Tab-separated table of C-alpha atoms and ligand atoms in Angstrom:
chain	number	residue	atom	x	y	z
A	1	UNK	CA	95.538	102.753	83.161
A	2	UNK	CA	97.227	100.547	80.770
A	3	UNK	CA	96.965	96.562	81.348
A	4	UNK	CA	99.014	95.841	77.916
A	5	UNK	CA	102.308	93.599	78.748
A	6	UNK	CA	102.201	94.260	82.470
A	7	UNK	CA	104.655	91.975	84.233
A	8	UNK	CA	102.783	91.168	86.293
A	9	UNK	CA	99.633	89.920	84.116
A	10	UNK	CA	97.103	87.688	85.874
A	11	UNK	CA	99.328	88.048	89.328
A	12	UNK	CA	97.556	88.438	92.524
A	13	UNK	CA	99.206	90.261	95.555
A	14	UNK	CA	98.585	91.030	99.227
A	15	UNK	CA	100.451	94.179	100.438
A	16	UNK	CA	101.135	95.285	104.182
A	17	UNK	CA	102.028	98.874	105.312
A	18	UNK	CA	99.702	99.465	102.280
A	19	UNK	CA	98.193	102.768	103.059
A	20	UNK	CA	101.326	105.164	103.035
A	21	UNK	CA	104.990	105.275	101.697
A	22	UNK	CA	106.615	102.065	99.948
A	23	UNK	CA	103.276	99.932	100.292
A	24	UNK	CA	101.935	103.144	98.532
A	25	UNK	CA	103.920	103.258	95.872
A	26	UNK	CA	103.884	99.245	95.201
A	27	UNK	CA	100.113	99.124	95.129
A	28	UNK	CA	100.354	101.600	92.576
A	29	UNK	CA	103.044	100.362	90.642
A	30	UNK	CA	101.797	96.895	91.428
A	31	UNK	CA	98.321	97.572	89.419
A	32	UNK	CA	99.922	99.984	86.535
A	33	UNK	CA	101.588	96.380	85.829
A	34	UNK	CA	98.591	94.352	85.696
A	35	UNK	CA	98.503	92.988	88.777
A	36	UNK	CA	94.967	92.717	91.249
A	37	UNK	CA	96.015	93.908	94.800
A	38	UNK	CA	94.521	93.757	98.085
A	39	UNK	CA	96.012	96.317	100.167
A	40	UNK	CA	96.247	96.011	103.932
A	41	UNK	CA	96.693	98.078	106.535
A	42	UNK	CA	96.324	99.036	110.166
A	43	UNK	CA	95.447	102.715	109.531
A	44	UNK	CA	91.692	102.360	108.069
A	45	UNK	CA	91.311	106.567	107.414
A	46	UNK	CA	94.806	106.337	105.150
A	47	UNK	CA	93.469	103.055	103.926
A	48	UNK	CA	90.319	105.095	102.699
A	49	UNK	CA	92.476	107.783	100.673
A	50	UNK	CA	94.902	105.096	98.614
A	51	UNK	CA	91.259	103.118	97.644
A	52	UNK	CA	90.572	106.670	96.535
A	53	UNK	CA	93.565	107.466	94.724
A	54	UNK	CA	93.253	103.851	93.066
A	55	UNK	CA	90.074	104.281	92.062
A	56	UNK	CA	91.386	107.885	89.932
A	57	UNK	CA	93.621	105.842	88.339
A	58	UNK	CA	90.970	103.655	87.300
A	59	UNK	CA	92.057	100.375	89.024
A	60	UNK	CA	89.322	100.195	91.251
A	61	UNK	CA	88.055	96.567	89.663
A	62	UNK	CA	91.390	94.876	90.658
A	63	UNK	CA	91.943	96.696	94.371
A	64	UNK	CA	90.506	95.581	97.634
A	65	UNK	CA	91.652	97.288	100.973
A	66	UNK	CA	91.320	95.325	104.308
A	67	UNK	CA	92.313	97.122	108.132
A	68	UNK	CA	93.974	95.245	109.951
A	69	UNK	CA	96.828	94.888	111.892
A	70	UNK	CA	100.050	92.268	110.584
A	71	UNK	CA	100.540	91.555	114.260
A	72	UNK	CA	97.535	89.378	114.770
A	73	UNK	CA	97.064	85.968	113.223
A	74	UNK	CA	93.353	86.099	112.432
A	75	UNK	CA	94.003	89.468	110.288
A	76	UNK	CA	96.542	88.277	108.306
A	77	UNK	CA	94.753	85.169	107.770
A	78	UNK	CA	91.852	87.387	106.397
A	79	UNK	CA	93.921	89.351	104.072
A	80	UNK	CA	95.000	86.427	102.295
A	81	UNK	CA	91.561	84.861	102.475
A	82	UNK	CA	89.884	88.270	100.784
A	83	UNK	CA	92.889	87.528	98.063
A	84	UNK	CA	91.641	83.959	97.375
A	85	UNK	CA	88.090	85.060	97.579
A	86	UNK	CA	88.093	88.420	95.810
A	87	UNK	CA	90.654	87.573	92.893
A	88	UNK	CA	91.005	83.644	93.093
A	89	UNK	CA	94.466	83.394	93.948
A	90	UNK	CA	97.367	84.577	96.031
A	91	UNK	CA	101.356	84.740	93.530
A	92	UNK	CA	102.929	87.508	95.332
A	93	UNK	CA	103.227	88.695	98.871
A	94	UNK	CA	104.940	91.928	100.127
A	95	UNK	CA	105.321	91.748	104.060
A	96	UNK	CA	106.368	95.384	104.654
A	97	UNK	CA	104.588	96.844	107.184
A	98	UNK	CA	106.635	98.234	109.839
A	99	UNK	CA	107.184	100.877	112.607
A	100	UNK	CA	110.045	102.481	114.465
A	101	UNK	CA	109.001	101.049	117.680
A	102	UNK	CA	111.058	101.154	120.736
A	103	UNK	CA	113.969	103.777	120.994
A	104	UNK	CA	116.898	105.215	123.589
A	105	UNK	CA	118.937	103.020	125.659
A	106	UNK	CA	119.012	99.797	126.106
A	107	UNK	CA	118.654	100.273	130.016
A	108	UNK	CA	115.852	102.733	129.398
A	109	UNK	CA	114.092	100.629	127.286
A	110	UNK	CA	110.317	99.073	128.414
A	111	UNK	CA	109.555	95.527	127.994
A	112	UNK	CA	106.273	96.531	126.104
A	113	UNK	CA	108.125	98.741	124.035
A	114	UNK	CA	110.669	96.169	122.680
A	115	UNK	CA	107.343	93.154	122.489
A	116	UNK	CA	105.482	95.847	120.544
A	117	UNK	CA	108.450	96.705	118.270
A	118	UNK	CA	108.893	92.648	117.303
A	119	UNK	CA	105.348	91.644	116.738
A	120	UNK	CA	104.848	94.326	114.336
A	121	UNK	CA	107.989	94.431	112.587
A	122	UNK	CA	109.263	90.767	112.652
A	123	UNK	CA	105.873	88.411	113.865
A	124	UNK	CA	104.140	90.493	111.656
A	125	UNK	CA	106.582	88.557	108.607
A	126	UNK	CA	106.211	85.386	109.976
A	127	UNK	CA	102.541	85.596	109.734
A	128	UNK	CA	102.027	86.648	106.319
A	129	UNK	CA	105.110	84.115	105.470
A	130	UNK	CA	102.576	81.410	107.120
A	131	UNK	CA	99.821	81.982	105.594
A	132	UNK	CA	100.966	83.400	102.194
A	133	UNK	CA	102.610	80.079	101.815
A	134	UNK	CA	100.101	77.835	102.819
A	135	UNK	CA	97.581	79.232	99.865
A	136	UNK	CA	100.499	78.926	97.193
A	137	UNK	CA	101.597	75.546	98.053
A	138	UNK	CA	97.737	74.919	97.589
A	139	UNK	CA	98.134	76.579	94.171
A	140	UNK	CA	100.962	74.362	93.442
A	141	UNK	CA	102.235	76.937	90.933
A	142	UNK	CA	105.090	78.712	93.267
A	143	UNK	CA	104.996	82.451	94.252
A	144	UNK	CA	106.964	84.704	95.594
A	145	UNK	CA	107.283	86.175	98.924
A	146	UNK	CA	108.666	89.397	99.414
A	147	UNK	CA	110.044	91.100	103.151
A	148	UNK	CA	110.958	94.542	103.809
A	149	UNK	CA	113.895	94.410	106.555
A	150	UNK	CA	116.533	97.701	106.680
A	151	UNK	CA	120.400	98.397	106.391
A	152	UNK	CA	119.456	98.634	110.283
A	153	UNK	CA	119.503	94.767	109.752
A	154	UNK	CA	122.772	94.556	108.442
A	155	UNK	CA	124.750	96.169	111.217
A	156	UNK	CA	124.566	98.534	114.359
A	157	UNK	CA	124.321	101.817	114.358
A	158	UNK	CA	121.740	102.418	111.597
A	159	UNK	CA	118.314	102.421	113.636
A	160	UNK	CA	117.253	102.050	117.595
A	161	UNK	CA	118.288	98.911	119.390
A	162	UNK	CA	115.012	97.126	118.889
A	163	UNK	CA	114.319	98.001	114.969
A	164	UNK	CA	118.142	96.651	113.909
A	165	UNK	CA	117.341	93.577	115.901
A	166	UNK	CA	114.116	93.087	114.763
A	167	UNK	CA	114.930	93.745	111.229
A	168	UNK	CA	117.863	91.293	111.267
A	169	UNK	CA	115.567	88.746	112.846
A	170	UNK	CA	113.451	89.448	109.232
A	171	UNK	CA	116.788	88.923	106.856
A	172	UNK	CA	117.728	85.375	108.497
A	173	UNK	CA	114.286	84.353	108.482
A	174	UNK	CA	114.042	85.149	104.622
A	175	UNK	CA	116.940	82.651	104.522
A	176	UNK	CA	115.365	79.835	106.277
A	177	UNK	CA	111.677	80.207	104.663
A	178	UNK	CA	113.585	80.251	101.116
A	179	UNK	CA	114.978	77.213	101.916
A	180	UNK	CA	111.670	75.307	103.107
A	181	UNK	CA	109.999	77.054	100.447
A	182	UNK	CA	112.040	76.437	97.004
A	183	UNK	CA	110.467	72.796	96.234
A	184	UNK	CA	107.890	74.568	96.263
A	185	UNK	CA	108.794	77.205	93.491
A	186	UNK	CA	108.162	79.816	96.280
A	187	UNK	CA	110.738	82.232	96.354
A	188	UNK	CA	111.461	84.468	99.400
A	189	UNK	CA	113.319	87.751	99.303
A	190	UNK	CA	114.123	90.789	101.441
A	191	UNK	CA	115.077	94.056	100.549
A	192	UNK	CA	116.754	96.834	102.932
A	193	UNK	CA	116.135	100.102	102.613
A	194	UNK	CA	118.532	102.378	103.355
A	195	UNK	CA	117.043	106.045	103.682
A	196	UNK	CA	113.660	106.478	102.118
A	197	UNK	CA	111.618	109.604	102.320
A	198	UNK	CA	108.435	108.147	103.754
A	199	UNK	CA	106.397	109.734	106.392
A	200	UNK	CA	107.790	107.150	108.604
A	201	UNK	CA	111.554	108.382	107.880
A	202	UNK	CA	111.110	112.270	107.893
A	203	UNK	CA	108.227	112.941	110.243
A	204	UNK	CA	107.591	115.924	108.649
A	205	UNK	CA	110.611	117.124	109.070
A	206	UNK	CA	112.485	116.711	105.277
A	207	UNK	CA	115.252	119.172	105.942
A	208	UNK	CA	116.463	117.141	108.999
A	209	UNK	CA	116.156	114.354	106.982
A	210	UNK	CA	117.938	115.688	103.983
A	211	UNK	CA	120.812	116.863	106.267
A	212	UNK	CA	121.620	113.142	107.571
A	213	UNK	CA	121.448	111.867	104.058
A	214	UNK	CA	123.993	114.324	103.124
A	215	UNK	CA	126.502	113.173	106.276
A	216	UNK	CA	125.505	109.388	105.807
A	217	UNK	CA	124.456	108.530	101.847
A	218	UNK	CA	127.595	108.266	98.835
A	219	UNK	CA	124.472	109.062	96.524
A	220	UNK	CA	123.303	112.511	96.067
A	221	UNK	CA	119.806	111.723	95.339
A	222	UNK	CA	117.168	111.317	98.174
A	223	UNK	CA	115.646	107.759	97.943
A	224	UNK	CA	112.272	107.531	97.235
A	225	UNK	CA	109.283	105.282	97.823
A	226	UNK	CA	109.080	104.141	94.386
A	227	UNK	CA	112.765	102.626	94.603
A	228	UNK	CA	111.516	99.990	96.865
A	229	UNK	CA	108.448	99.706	94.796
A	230	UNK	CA	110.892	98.767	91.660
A	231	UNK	CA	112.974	96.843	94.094
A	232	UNK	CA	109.533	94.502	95.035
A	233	UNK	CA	108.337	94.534	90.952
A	234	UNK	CA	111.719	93.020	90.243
A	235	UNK	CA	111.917	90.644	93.135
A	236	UNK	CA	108.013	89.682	92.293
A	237	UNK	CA	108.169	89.205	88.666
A	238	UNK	CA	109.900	86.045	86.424
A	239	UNK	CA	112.821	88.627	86.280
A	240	UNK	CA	114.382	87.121	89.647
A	241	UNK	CA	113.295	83.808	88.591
A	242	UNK	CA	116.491	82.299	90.192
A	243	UNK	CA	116.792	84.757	92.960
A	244	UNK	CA	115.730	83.543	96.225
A	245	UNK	CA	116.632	83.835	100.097
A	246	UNK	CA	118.381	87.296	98.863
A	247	UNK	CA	118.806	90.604	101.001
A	248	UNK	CA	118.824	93.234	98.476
A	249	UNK	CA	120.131	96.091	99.708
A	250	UNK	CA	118.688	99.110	97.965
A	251	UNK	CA	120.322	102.398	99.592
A	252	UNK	CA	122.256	104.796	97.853
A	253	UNK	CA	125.340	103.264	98.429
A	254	UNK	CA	124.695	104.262	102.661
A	255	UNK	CA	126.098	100.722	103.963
A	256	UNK	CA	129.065	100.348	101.623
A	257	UNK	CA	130.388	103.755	102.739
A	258	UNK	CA	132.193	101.622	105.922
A	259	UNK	CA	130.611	103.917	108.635
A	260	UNK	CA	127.143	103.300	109.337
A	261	UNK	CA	126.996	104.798	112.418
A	262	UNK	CA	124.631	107.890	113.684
A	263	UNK	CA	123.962	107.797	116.860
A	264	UNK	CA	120.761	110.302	116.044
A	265	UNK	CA	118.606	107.482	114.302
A	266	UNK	CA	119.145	105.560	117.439
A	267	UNK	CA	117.526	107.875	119.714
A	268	UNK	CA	121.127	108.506	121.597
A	269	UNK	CA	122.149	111.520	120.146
A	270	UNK	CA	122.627	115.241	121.971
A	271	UNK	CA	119.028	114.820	123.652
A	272	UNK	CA	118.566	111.453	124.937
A	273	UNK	CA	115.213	110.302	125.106
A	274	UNK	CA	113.505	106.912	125.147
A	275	UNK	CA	110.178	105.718	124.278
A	276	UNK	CA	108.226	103.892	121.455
A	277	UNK	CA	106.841	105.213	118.172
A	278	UNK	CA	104.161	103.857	116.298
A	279	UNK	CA	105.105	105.568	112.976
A	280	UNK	CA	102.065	106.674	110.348
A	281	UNK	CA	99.607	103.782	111.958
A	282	UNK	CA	97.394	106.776	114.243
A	283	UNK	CA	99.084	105.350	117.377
A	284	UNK	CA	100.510	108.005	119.300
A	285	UNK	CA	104.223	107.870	120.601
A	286	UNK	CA	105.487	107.892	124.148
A	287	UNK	CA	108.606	110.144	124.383
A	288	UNK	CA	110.224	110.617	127.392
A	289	UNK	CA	113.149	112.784	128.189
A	290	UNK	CA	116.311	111.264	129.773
A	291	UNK	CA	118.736	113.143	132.703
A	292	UNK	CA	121.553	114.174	130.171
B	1	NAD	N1	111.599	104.928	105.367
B	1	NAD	C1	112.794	104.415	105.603
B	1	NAD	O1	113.806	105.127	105.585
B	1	NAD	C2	112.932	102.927	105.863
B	1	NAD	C3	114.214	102.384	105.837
B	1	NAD	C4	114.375	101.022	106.021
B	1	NAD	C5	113.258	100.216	106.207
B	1	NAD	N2	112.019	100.759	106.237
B	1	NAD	C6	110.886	99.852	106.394
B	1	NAD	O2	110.059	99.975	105.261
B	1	NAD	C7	108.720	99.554	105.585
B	1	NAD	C8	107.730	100.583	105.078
B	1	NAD	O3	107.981	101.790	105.766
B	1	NAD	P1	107.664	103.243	105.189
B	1	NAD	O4	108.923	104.010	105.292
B	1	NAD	O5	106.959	103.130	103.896
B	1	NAD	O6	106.717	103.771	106.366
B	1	NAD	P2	105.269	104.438	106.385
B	1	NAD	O7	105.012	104.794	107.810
B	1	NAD	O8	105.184	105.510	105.365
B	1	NAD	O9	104.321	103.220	105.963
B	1	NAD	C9	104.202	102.082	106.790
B	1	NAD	C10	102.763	101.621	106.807
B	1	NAD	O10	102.698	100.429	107.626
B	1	NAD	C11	101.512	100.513	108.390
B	1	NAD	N3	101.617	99.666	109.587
B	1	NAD	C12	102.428	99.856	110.639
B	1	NAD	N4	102.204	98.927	111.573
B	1	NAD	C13	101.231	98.120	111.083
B	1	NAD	C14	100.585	96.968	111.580
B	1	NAD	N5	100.863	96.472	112.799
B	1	NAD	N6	99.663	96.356	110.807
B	1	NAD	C15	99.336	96.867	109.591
B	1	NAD	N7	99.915	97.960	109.071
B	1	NAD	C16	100.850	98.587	109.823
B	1	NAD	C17	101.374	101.977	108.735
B	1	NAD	O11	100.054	102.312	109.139
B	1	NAD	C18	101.807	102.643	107.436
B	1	NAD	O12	100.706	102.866	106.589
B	1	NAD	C19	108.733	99.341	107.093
B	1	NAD	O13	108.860	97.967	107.362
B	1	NAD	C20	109.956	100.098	107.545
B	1	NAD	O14	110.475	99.596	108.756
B	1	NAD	C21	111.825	102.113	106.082
């Protein structure tokens, strides 16, 4: 693996969701630029195979993993800690771990469902925000700070009830921490997804998948992973020097098309059903099926 001119030379980062899809593809892309990464995730057995596939690519020096789940302060607070300890430093963070969570109807919808869907997918940023921040205002030499939110953030219709709020919830806080955070040189972005083929998206079902990208997406090509992964290299590298408290919607053109609704991502469509899914973490879902 090459470190000559990597952009990101000397950088330090602390990725969540690490162990499959876009946190997969940033580690890797992440390292092939220079950068040491500790990857984090709640999925330890996944966790295992990326620290293998790092170490074939001969990055194993500059690569820690750590389990653990975003939800829970004291993880989170470790992560960053095995940066510090393990590489010296924390410049970049990439908040992006995230689930489904809670689908169906609002009036179907369980209380634990909807908690579990927020502390993982929005909590879950506001603890690496915390504590990502407090190390590089320690450092004194900036950073930047880097949230994955959703199109489902940016209107209804594009994801279940609980995901689009949550999600939103993730944009405006980007806006508010990249206020506090610019005298500080830290800059904090988000970037929304529209439809990525992750195992989170397509379930193992790619045709299905393929078939509401071709009724929802302007752009005939299926986005991939490694979009978001060169979505994150820009928004962690001097590049977007002057870029901060940004949403940056990378999609395929799916949210300027007017019409972002499809009932079917929400868990409404010809079968209703409600229930919570944990995506790739191990967790199983809870389906149930609703009278029609
Ligand atoms: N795939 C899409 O179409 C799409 C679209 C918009 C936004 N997103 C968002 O992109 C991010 C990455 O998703 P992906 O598509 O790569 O999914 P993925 O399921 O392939 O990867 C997500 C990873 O996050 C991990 N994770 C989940 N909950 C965790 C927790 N509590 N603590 C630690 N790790 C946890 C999972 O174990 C998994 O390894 C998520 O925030 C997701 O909501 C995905």
């Amino acid at each position: 693996m090459s470190q000559q001119k990597g952009r990101l030379d000397g950088k330090v980062a602390v990725i969540t969701g690490a162990a499959s899809g876009m946190g997969w593809a940033t580690v890797h892309l992440f390292l092939n630029e220079g950068a040491a990464v500790v990857g984090f995730d709640l999925n330890a057995e996944n966790g295992a195979d990326l620290a293998d596939s790092v170490s074939a690519a001969g990055a194993s020096d500059r690569f820690r993993f750590l389990a653990g789940d975003v939800a829970q302060e004291e993880d989170i607070k470790n992560a960053v800690a095995l940066a510090a300890e393990s590489f010296g430093r924390l410049d970049i963070m990439f908040n992006n771990a995230g689930v489904g969570g809670a689908f169906g109807p609002i009036v179907e919808t369980e209380l634990s469902h909807w908690e579990d869907t927020f502390a993982i997918n929005m909590r879950g940023v506001f603890l690496g925000t915390k504590y990502a921040a407090r190390q590089m205002i320690k450092q004194g030499e900036g950073g930047a700070i880097i949230n994955t939110a959703s199109v489902a953030g940016l209107s209804g219709g594009s994801g279940p009830t609980a995901y689009s709020a949550a999600k939103a919830g993730v944009i405006n806080f980007t806006k508010n921490a990249a206020l506090e955070f610019a005298p500080d040189n830290i800059r904090v972005n988000a970037i929304c997804p529209g439809l990525i083929f992750t195992p989170l998206a397509h379930r193992g079902r790619i045709e299905q998948l393929e078939e509401t990208m071709r009724r929802t997406q302007p752009w005939p090509q299926r986005g991939e992973p490694e979009h978001i992964a060169n979505a994150a290299l820009y928004l962690a590298s001097a590049e977007s020097a002057f870029v901060t408290g940004e949403a940056h919607v990378v999609d395929g053109g799916y949210s300027v098309s007017g019409s972002l609704s499809d009932q079917r991502q929400s868990g409404m469509g010809p079968r209703p059903r409600a229930g919570v899914a944990y995506g790739t973490t191990g967790r199983a879902p809870m389906v149930r099926d609703l009278e029609p």
